[in-house]
């Protein structure tokens, strides 16, 4: 597995995810399935998966998720648990920090209420 290119140690950490997620408007952190989860208006948009170095990241639609799965199956994957759910699993040791930031913004945007999205713009 190739490490993320812009992280010298090769793996994005939970602290990296936390820093990026909580920089977005009105984000709170709570626990879900025993792991850190990031919410906007009470809705989870991303959470650390139970599997090490994996992030669950909401998408706007199943079609959007499927595009990521087809484009880079080494980085993006899903499990039976997420069948029919518009989220994707992200291998943090495969994604670059700037791509992770974009994924989190898109996940936040998919879950944030219109008034909160408007405040960000």
PDB file of C-alpha atoms in Angstrom:
ATOM      1  CA  UNK A   1       0.000   0.000   0.000  1.00  0.00           C
ATOM      2  CA  UNK A   2       1.335   3.402  -0.920  1.00  0.00           C
ATOM      3  CA  UNK A   3       1.225   5.923   1.927  1.00  0.00           C
ATOM      4  CA  UNK A   4      -0.619   9.197   1.639  1.00  0.00           C
ATOM      5  CA  UNK A   5       1.756  11.450  -0.290  1.00  0.00           C
ATOM      6  CA  UNK A   6       1.589  14.622   1.770  1.00  0.00           C
ATOM      7  CA  UNK A   7       1.928  12.965   5.204  1.00  0.00           C
ATOM      8  CA  UNK A   8       5.556  12.069   5.935  1.00  0.00           C
ATOM      9  CA  UNK A   9       4.523   9.332   8.363  1.00  0.00           C
ATOM     10  CA  UNK A  10       2.053   8.049   5.785  1.00  0.00           C
ATOM     11  CA  UNK A  11      -1.120   7.825   7.849  1.00  0.00           C
ATOM     12  CA  UNK A  12      -3.683  10.462   8.580  1.00  0.00           C
ATOM     13  CA  UNK A  13      -4.555  10.365  12.262  1.00  0.00           C
ATOM     14  CA  UNK A  14      -7.791  10.745  14.190  1.00  0.00           C
ATOM     15  CA  UNK A  15      -6.454  14.127  15.304  1.00  0.00           C
ATOM     16  CA  UNK A  16      -6.080  15.178  11.644  1.00  0.00           C
ATOM     17  CA  UNK A  17      -9.688  14.152  10.974  1.00  0.00           C
ATOM     18  CA  UNK A  18     -10.825  15.964  14.131  1.00  0.00           C
ATOM     19  CA  UNK A  19      -8.963  19.163  13.189  1.00  0.00           C
ATOM     20  CA  UNK A  20     -10.447  19.232   9.676  1.00  0.00           C
ATOM     21  CA  UNK A  21     -13.973  18.282  10.736  1.00  0.00           C
ATOM     22  CA  UNK A  22     -14.233  20.678  13.666  1.00  0.00           C
ATOM     23  CA  UNK A  23     -13.009  23.578  11.530  1.00  0.00           C
ATOM     24  CA  UNK A  24     -16.365  23.440   9.748  1.00  0.00           C
ATOM     25  CA  UNK A  25     -19.274  25.541  11.088  1.00  0.00           C
ATOM     26  CA  UNK A  26     -21.400  24.220  13.955  1.00  0.00           C
ATOM     27  CA  UNK A  27     -19.612  20.880  14.199  1.00  0.00           C
ATOM     28  CA  UNK A  28     -19.758  18.949  17.425  1.00  0.00           C
ATOM     29  CA  UNK A  29     -18.004  15.747  18.352  1.00  0.00           C
ATOM     30  CA  UNK A  30     -19.662  12.824  20.078  1.00  0.00           C
ATOM     31  CA  UNK A  31     -19.195   9.074  20.246  1.00  0.00           C
ATOM     32  CA  UNK A  32     -20.850   6.627  17.878  1.00  0.00           C
ATOM     33  CA  UNK A  33     -20.187   2.888  18.039  1.00  0.00           C
ATOM     34  CA  UNK A  34     -17.495   3.757  20.582  1.00  0.00           C
ATOM     35  CA  UNK A  35     -15.511   5.948  18.192  1.00  0.00           C
ATOM     36  CA  UNK A  36     -15.309   9.707  17.541  1.00  0.00           C
ATOM     37  CA  UNK A  37     -18.126  11.025  15.349  1.00  0.00           C
ATOM     38  CA  UNK A  38     -18.542  14.498  13.883  1.00  0.00           C
ATOM     39  CA  UNK A  39     -21.985  16.049  13.658  1.00  0.00           C
ATOM     40  CA  UNK A  40     -23.648  19.121  12.233  1.00  0.00           C
ATOM     41  CA  UNK A  41     -27.082  20.043  13.576  1.00  0.00           C
ATOM     42  CA  UNK A  42     -27.154  16.720  15.395  1.00  0.00           C
ATOM     43  CA  UNK A  43     -26.515  14.654  12.247  1.00  0.00           C
ATOM     44  CA  UNK A  44     -23.352  12.597  11.865  1.00  0.00           C
ATOM     45  CA  UNK A  45     -21.437  13.399   8.692  1.00  0.00           C
ATOM     46  CA  UNK A  46     -18.254  11.445   9.461  1.00  0.00           C
ATOM     47  CA  UNK A  47     -17.014   9.048  12.095  1.00  0.00           C
ATOM     48  CA  UNK A  48     -13.997   6.948  12.794  1.00  0.00           C
ATOM     49  CA  UNK A  49     -14.767   3.326  11.965  1.00  0.00           C
ATOM     50  CA  UNK A  50     -14.049   0.457  14.341  1.00  0.00           C
ATOM     51  CA  UNK A  51     -11.511  -0.853  11.813  1.00  0.00           C
ATOM     52  CA  UNK A  52      -8.180   0.937  12.372  1.00  0.00           C
ATOM     53  CA  UNK A  53      -7.342   3.801  10.002  1.00  0.00           C
ATOM     54  CA  UNK A  54     -10.809   3.864   8.397  1.00  0.00           C
ATOM     55  CA  UNK A  55     -13.277   6.758   8.251  1.00  0.00           C
ATOM     56  CA  UNK A  56     -16.992   6.521   7.516  1.00  0.00           C
ATOM     57  CA  UNK A  57     -17.851   9.539   5.394  1.00  0.00           C
ATOM     58  CA  UNK A  58     -21.338  10.542   4.257  1.00  0.00           C
ATOM     59  CA  UNK A  59     -21.948  11.297   0.595  1.00  0.00           C
ATOM     60  CA  UNK A  60     -24.683  13.252  -1.103  1.00  0.00           C
ATOM     61  CA  UNK A  61     -26.125  10.157  -2.780  1.00  0.00           C
ATOM     62  CA  UNK A  62     -25.543   6.478  -3.494  1.00  0.00           C
ATOM     63  CA  UNK A  63     -24.490   7.490  -6.993  1.00  0.00           C
ATOM     64  CA  UNK A  64     -21.848   9.825  -5.574  1.00  0.00           C
ATOM     65  CA  UNK A  65     -20.586   7.025  -3.326  1.00  0.00           C
ATOM     66  CA  UNK A  66     -20.470   4.605  -6.253  1.00  0.00           C
ATOM     67  CA  UNK A  67     -18.353   7.024  -8.296  1.00  0.00           C
ATOM     68  CA  UNK A  68     -15.727   7.029  -5.532  1.00  0.00           C
ATOM     69  CA  UNK A  69     -15.866   3.245  -5.167  1.00  0.00           C
ATOM     70  CA  UNK A  70     -15.295   2.775  -8.897  1.00  0.00           C
ATOM     71  CA  UNK A  71     -12.626   5.467  -9.203  1.00  0.00           C
ATOM     72  CA  UNK A  72     -10.327   4.250  -6.424  1.00  0.00           C
ATOM     73  CA  UNK A  73     -11.240   0.940  -4.769  1.00  0.00           C
ATOM     74  CA  UNK A  74      -7.889   0.875  -2.952  1.00  0.00           C
ATOM     75  CA  UNK A  75      -8.914   4.002  -1.023  1.00  0.00           C
ATOM     76  CA  UNK A  76     -12.717   3.796  -0.936  1.00  0.00           C
ATOM     77  CA  UNK A  77     -14.771   0.746  -0.024  1.00  0.00           C
ATOM     78  CA  UNK A  78     -17.990  -0.339   1.624  1.00  0.00           C
ATOM     79  CA  UNK A  79     -19.325  -3.310   3.577  1.00  0.00           C
ATOM     80  CA  UNK A  80     -22.658  -5.100   3.728  1.00  0.00           C
ATOM     81  CA  UNK A  81     -23.544  -2.978   6.767  1.00  0.00           C
ATOM     82  CA  UNK A  82     -23.636   0.105   4.510  1.00  0.00           C
ATOM     83  CA  UNK A  83     -25.654  -1.426   1.661  1.00  0.00           C
ATOM     84  CA  UNK A  84     -28.175   1.177   0.557  1.00  0.00           C
ATOM     85  CA  UNK A  85     -26.524   3.874   2.674  1.00  0.00           C
ATOM     86  CA  UNK A  86     -24.999   6.976   1.083  1.00  0.00           C
ATOM     87  CA  UNK A  87     -21.678   6.737   2.878  1.00  0.00           C
ATOM     88  CA  UNK A  88     -18.273   5.441   1.935  1.00  0.00           C
ATOM     89  CA  UNK A  89     -15.457   3.954   3.964  1.00  0.00           C
ATOM     90  CA  UNK A  90     -12.116   5.710   3.457  1.00  0.00           C
ATOM     91  CA  UNK A  91      -8.738   4.113   4.138  1.00  0.00           C
ATOM     92  CA  UNK A  92      -6.870   6.904   5.891  1.00  0.00           C
ATOM     93  CA  UNK A  93      -3.491   5.461   4.929  1.00  0.00           C
ATOM     94  CA  UNK A  94      -4.413   5.853   1.241  1.00  0.00           C
ATOM     95  CA  UNK A  95      -5.956   9.324   1.133  1.00  0.00           C
ATOM     96  CA  UNK A  96      -4.099  12.627   0.985  1.00  0.00           C
ATOM     97  CA  UNK A  97      -4.806  15.335   3.534  1.00  0.00           C
ATOM     98  CA  UNK A  98      -6.220  17.778   0.962  1.00  0.00           C
ATOM     99  CA  UNK A  99      -8.501  15.059  -0.457  1.00  0.00           C
ATOM    100  CA  UNK A 100      -9.665  14.190   3.063  1.00  0.00           C
ATOM    101  CA  UNK A 101     -10.475  17.848   3.667  1.00  0.00           C
ATOM    102  CA  UNK A 102     -12.577  17.902   0.496  1.00  0.00           C
ATOM    103  CA  UNK A 103     -14.356  14.670   1.484  1.00  0.00           C
ATOM    104  CA  UNK A 104     -15.206  16.074   4.917  1.00  0.00           C
ATOM    105  CA  UNK A 105     -16.506  19.340   3.438  1.00  0.00           C
ATOM    106  CA  UNK A 106     -18.689  17.389   1.016  1.00  0.00           C
ATOM    107  CA  UNK A 107     -19.945  15.127   3.827  1.00  0.00           C
ATOM    108  CA  UNK A 108     -20.688  18.160   6.012  1.00  0.00           C
ATOM    109  CA  UNK A 109     -22.491  19.799   3.101  1.00  0.00           C
ATOM    110  CA  UNK A 110     -24.602  16.658   2.535  1.00  0.00           C
ATOM    111  CA  UNK A 111     -25.834  16.719   6.150  1.00  0.00           C
ATOM    112  CA  UNK A 112     -25.887  20.391   7.168  1.00  0.00           C
ATOM    113  CA  UNK A 113     -29.177  22.293   7.151  1.00  0.00           C
ATOM    114  CA  UNK A 114     -29.584  24.952   4.493  1.00  0.00           C
ATOM    115  CA  UNK A 115     -29.192  27.824   6.989  1.00  0.00           C
ATOM    116  CA  UNK A 116     -25.854  26.425   8.210  1.00  0.00           C
ATOM    117  CA  UNK A 117     -24.593  25.849   4.672  1.00  0.00           C
ATOM    118  CA  UNK A 118     -25.556  29.429   3.818  1.00  0.00           C
ATOM    119  CA  UNK A 119     -23.494  30.725   6.755  1.00  0.00           C
ATOM    120  CA  UNK A 120     -20.405  28.913   5.397  1.00  0.00           C
ATOM    121  CA  UNK A 121     -20.788  30.551   1.983  1.00  0.00           C
TER     122      UNK A 121
END
